[in-house]
XYZ file of N, CA, C and O in Angstrom:
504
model
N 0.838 -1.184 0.000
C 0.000 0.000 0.000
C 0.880 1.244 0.000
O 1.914 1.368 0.656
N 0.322 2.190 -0.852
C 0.955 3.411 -1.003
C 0.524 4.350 0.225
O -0.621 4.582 0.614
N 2.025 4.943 0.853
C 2.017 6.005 1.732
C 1.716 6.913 1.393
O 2.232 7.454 0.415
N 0.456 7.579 2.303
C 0.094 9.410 1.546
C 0.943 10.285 2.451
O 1.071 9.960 3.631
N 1.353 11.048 2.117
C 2.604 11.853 2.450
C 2.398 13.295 2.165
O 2.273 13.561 0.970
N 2.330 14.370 3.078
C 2.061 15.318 2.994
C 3.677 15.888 3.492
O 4.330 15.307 4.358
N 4.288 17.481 2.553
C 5.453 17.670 2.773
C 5.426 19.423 2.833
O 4.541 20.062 2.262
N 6.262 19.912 3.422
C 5.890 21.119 3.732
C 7.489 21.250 4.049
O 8.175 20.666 4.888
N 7.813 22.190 3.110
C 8.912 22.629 2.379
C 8.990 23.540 1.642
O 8.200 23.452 0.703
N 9.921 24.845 1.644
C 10.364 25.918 0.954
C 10.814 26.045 0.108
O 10.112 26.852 -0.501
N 11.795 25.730 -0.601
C 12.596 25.157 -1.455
C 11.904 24.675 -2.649
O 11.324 23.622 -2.387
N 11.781 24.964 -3.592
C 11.090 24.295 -4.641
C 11.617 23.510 -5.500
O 10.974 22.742 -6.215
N 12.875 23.648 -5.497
C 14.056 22.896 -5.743
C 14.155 21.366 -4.913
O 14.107 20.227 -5.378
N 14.305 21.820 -3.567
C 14.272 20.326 -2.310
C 13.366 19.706 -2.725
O 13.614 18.565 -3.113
N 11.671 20.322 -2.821
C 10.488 19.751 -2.770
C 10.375 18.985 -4.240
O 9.675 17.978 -4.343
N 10.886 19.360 -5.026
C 10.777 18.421 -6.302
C 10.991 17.134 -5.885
O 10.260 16.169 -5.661
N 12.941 17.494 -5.802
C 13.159 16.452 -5.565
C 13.199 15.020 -4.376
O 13.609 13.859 -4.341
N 12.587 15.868 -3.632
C 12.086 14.828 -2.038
C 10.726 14.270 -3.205
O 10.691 13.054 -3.391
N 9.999 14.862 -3.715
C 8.794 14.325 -4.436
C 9.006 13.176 -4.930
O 8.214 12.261 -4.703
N 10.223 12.981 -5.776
C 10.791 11.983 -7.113
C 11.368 11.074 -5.911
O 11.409 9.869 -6.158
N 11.799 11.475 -4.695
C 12.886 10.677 -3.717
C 11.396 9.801 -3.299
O 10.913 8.716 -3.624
N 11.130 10.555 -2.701
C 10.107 9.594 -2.008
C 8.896 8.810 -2.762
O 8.162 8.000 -2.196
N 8.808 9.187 -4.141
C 7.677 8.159 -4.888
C 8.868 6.746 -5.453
O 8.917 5.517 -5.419
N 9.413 7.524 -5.782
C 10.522 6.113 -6.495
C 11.293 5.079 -5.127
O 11.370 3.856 -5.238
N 11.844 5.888 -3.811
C 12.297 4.825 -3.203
C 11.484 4.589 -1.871
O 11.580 3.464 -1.380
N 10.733 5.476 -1.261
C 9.585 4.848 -0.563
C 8.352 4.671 -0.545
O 7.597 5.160 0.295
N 8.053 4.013 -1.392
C 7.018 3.711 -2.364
C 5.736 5.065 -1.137
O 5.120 4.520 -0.221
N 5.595 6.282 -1.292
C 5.207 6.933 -1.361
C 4.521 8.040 -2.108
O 5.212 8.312 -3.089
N 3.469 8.775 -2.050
C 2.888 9.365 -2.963
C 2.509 11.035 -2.061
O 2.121 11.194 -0.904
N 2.761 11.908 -2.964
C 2.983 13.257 -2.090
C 1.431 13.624 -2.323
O 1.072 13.258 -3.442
N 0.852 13.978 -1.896
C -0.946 14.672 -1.576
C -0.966 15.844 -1.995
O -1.686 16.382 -2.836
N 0.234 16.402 -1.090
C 0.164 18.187 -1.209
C 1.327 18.171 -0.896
O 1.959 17.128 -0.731
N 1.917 19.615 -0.729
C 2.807 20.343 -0.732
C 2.703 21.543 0.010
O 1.509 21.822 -0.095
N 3.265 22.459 0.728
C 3.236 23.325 1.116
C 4.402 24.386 1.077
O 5.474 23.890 0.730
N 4.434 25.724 1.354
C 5.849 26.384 1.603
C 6.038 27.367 2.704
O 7.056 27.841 3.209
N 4.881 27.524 2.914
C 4.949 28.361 4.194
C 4.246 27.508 5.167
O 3.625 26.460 4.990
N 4.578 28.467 6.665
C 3.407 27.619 7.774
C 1.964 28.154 7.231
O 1.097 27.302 7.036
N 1.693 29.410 6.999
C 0.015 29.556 6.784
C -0.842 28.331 5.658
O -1.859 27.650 5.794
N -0.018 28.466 4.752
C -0.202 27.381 3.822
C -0.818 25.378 4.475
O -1.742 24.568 4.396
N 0.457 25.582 5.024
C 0.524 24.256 5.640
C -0.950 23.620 6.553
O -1.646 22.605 6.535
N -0.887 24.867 7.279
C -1.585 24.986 8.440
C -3.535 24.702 7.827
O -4.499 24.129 8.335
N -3.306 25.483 6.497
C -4.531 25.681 6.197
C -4.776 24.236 5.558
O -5.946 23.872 5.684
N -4.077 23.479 5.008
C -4.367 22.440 4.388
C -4.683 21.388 5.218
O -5.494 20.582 4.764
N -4.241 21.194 6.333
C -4.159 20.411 7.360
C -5.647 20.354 7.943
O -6.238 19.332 8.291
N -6.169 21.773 7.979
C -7.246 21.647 8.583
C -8.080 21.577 8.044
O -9.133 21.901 8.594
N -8.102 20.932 6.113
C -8.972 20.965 5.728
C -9.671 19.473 5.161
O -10.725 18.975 4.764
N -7.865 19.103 5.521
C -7.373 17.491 4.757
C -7.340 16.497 6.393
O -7.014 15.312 6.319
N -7.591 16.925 7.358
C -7.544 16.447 8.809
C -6.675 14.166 8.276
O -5.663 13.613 8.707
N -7.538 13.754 7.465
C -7.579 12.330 7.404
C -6.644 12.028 6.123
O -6.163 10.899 6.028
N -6.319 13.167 4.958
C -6.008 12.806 3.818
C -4.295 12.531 4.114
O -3.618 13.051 3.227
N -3.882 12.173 4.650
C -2.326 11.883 5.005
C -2.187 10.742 6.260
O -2.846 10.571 7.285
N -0.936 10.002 5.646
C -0.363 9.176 6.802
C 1.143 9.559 7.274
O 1.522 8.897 8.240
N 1.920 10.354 6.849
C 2.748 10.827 6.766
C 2.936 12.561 6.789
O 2.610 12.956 5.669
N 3.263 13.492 7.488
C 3.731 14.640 7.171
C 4.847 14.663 7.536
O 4.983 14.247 8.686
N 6.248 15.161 6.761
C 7.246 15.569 5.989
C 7.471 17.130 6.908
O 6.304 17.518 6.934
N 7.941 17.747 7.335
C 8.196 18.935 7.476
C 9.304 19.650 7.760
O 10.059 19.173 8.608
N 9.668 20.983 7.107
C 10.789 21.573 7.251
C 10.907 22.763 8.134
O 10.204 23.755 7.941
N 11.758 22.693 9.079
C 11.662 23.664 10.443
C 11.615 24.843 9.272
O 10.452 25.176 9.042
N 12.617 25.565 8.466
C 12.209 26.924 8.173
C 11.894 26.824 6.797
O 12.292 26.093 5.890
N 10.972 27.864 6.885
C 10.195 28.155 5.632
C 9.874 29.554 5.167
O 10.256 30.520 5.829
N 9.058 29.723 3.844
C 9.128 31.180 3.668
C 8.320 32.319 4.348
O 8.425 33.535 4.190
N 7.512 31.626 5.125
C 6.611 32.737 5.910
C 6.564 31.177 7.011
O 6.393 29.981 6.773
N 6.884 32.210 8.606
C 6.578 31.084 9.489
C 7.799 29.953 9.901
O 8.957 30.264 9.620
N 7.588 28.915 10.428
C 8.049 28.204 11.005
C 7.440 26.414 11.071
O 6.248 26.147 11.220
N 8.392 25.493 10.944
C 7.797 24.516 11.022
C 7.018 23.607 12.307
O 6.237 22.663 12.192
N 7.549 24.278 13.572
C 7.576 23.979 15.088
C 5.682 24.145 14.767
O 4.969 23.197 15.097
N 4.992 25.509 14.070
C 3.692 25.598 14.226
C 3.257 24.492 13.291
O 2.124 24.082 13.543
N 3.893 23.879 12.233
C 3.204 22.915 11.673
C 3.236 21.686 12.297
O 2.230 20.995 12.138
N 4.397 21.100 13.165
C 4.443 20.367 13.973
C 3.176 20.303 15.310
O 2.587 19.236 15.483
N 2.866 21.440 16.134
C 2.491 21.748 17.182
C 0.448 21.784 16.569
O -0.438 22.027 17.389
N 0.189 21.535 15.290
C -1.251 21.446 14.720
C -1.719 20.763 14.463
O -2.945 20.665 14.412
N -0.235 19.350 13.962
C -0.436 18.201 13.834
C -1.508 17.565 14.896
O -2.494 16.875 14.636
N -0.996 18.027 16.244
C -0.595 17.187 17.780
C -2.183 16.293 18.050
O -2.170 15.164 18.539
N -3.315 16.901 17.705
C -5.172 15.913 17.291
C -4.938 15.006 15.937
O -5.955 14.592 15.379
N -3.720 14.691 15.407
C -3.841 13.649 15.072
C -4.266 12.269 15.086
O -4.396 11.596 16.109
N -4.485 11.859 13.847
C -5.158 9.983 14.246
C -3.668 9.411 14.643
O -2.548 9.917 14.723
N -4.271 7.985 14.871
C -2.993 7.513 15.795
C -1.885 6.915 14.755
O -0.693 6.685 14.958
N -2.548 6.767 13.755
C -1.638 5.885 12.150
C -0.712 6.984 11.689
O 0.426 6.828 11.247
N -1.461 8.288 11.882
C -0.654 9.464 11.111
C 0.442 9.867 12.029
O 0.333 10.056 13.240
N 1.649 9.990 11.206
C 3.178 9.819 11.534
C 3.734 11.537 11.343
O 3.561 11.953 10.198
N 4.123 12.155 11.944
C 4.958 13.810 12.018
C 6.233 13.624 12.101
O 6.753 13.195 13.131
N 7.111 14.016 10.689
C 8.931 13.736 10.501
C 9.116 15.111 10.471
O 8.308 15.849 9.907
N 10.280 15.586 11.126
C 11.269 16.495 10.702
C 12.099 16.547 10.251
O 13.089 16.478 10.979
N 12.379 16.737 8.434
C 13.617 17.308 7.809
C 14.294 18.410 7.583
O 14.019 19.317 6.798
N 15.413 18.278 8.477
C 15.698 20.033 8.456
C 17.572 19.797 8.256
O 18.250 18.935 8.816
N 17.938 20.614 7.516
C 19.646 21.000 7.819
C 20.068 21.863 8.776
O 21.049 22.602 8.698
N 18.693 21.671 10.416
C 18.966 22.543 11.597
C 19.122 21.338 12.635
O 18.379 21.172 13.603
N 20.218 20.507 12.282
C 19.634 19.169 13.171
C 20.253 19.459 14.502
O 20.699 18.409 14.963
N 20.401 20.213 15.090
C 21.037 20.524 16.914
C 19.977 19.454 17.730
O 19.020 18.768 17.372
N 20.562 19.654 18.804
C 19.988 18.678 19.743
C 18.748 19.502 20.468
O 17.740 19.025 20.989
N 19.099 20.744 20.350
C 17.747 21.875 20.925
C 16.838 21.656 19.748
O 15.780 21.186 20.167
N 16.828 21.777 18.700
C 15.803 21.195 17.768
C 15.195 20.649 17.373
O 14.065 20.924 16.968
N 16.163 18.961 17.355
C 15.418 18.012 18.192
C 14.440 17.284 18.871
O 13.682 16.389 18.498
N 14.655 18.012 20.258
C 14.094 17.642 21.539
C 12.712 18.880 21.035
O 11.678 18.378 20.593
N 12.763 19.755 21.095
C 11.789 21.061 20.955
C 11.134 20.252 19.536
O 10.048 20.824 19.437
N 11.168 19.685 18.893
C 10.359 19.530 18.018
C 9.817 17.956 18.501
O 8.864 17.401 17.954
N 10.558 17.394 19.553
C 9.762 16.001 19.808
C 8.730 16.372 21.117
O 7.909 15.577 21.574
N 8.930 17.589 21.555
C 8.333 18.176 22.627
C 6.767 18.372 21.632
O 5.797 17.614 21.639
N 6.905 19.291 21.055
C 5.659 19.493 20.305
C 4.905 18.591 19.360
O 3.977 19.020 18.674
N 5.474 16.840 19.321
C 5.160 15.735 18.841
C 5.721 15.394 17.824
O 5.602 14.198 17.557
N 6.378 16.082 17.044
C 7.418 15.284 15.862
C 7.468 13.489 16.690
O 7.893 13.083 17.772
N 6.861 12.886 15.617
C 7.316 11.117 15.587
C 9.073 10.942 15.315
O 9.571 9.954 15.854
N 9.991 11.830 14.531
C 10.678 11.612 13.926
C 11.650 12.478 13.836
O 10.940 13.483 13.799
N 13.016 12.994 13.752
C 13.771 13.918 12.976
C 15.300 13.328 12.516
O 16.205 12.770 13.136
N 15.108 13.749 11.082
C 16.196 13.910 10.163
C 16.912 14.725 9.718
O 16.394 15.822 9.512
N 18.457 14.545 9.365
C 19.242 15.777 9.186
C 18.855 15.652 7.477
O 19.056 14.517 7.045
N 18.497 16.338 6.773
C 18.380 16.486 5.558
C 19.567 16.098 4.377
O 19.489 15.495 3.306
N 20.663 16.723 5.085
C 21.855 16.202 4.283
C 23.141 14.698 4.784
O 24.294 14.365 4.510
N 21.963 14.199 5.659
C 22.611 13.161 6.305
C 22.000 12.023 6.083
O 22.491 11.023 5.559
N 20.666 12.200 6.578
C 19.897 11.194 7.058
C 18.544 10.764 5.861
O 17.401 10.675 6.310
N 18.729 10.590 4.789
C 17.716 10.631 4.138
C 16.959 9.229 3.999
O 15.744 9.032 3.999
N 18.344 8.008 3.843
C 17.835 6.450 4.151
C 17.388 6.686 5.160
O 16.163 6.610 5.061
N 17.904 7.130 6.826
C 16.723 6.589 7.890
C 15.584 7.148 7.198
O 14.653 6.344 7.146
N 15.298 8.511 6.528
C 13.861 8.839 6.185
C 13.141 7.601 5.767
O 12.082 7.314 6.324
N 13.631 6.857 4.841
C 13.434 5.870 3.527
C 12.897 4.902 4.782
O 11.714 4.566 4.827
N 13.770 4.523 5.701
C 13.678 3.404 6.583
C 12.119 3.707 7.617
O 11.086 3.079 7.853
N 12.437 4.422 7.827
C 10.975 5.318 8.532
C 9.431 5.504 7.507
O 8.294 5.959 7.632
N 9.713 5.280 7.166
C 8.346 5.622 6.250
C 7.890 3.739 5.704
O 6.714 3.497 5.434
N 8.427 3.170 5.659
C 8.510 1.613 5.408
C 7.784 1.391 7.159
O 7.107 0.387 7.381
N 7.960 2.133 7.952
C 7.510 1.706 9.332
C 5.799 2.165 9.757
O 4.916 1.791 10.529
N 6.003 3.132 8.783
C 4.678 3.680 8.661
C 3.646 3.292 8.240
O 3.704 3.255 7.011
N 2.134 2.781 8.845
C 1.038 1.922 8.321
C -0.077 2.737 6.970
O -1.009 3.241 7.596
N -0.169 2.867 6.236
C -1.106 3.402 5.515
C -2.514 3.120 5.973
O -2.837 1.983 6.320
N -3.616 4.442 5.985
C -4.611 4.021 6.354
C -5.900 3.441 5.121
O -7.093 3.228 5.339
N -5.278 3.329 4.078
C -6.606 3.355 2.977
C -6.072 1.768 2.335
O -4.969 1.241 2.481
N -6.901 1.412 1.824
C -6.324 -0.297 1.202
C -6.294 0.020 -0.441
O -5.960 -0.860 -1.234
């Protein structure tokens, strides 16, 4: 079963290619996209069920990812919250597992654990 994957990312450049990364090697499928937090925020609350996966990048072009993290938090219990960021400190971290991040990745490090993580992840639709 295909992972729905929601990603929220600045970069339009990154976001392509996390798109092509994640349909070709974790058998994933991107829903939406986002680039700012308002963006993000608004989709979330409109799509509450349409994702098993959100993807998110601490900075973005308007906003912050900590608020896309911290909106997630009435999530269903299947749906999974990752952080990809090239801000990987240990205050970042913890502050983003504080506000429920399932997950965080260094972007230019860690992209197999991403791969490995998302294989862990249950899809909710058959």
């Amino acid at each position: 079963m295909t992972l729905h994957a929601y990603l929220v990312e600045d970069s339009p450049v990154i976001r392509e290619n996390l798109v092509g990364f994640l349909e070709d090697v974790a058998d994933a499928h991107v829903v939406a996209s986002a680039s700012t937090a308002d963006e993000a925020l608004d989709w979330l609350s409109h799509h509450q069920r349409d994702w098993d996966l959100a993807i998110i990048d601490l900075f973005l072009q308007r906003g912050n990812g900590l608020a896309v993290i911290h909106a997630c938090r009435h999530r269903a219990p299947h749906q999974k919250v990752v952080v990809l960021s090239n801000y990987a400190t240990a205050d970042m971290r913890q502050r983003s597992q504080q506000l429920g991040a399932d997950a965080f990745f260094d972007k230019s490090a860690e992209l197999d654990q991403l791969v490995a993580y998302c294989a862990t992840v249950q899809p909710s639709h058959g």
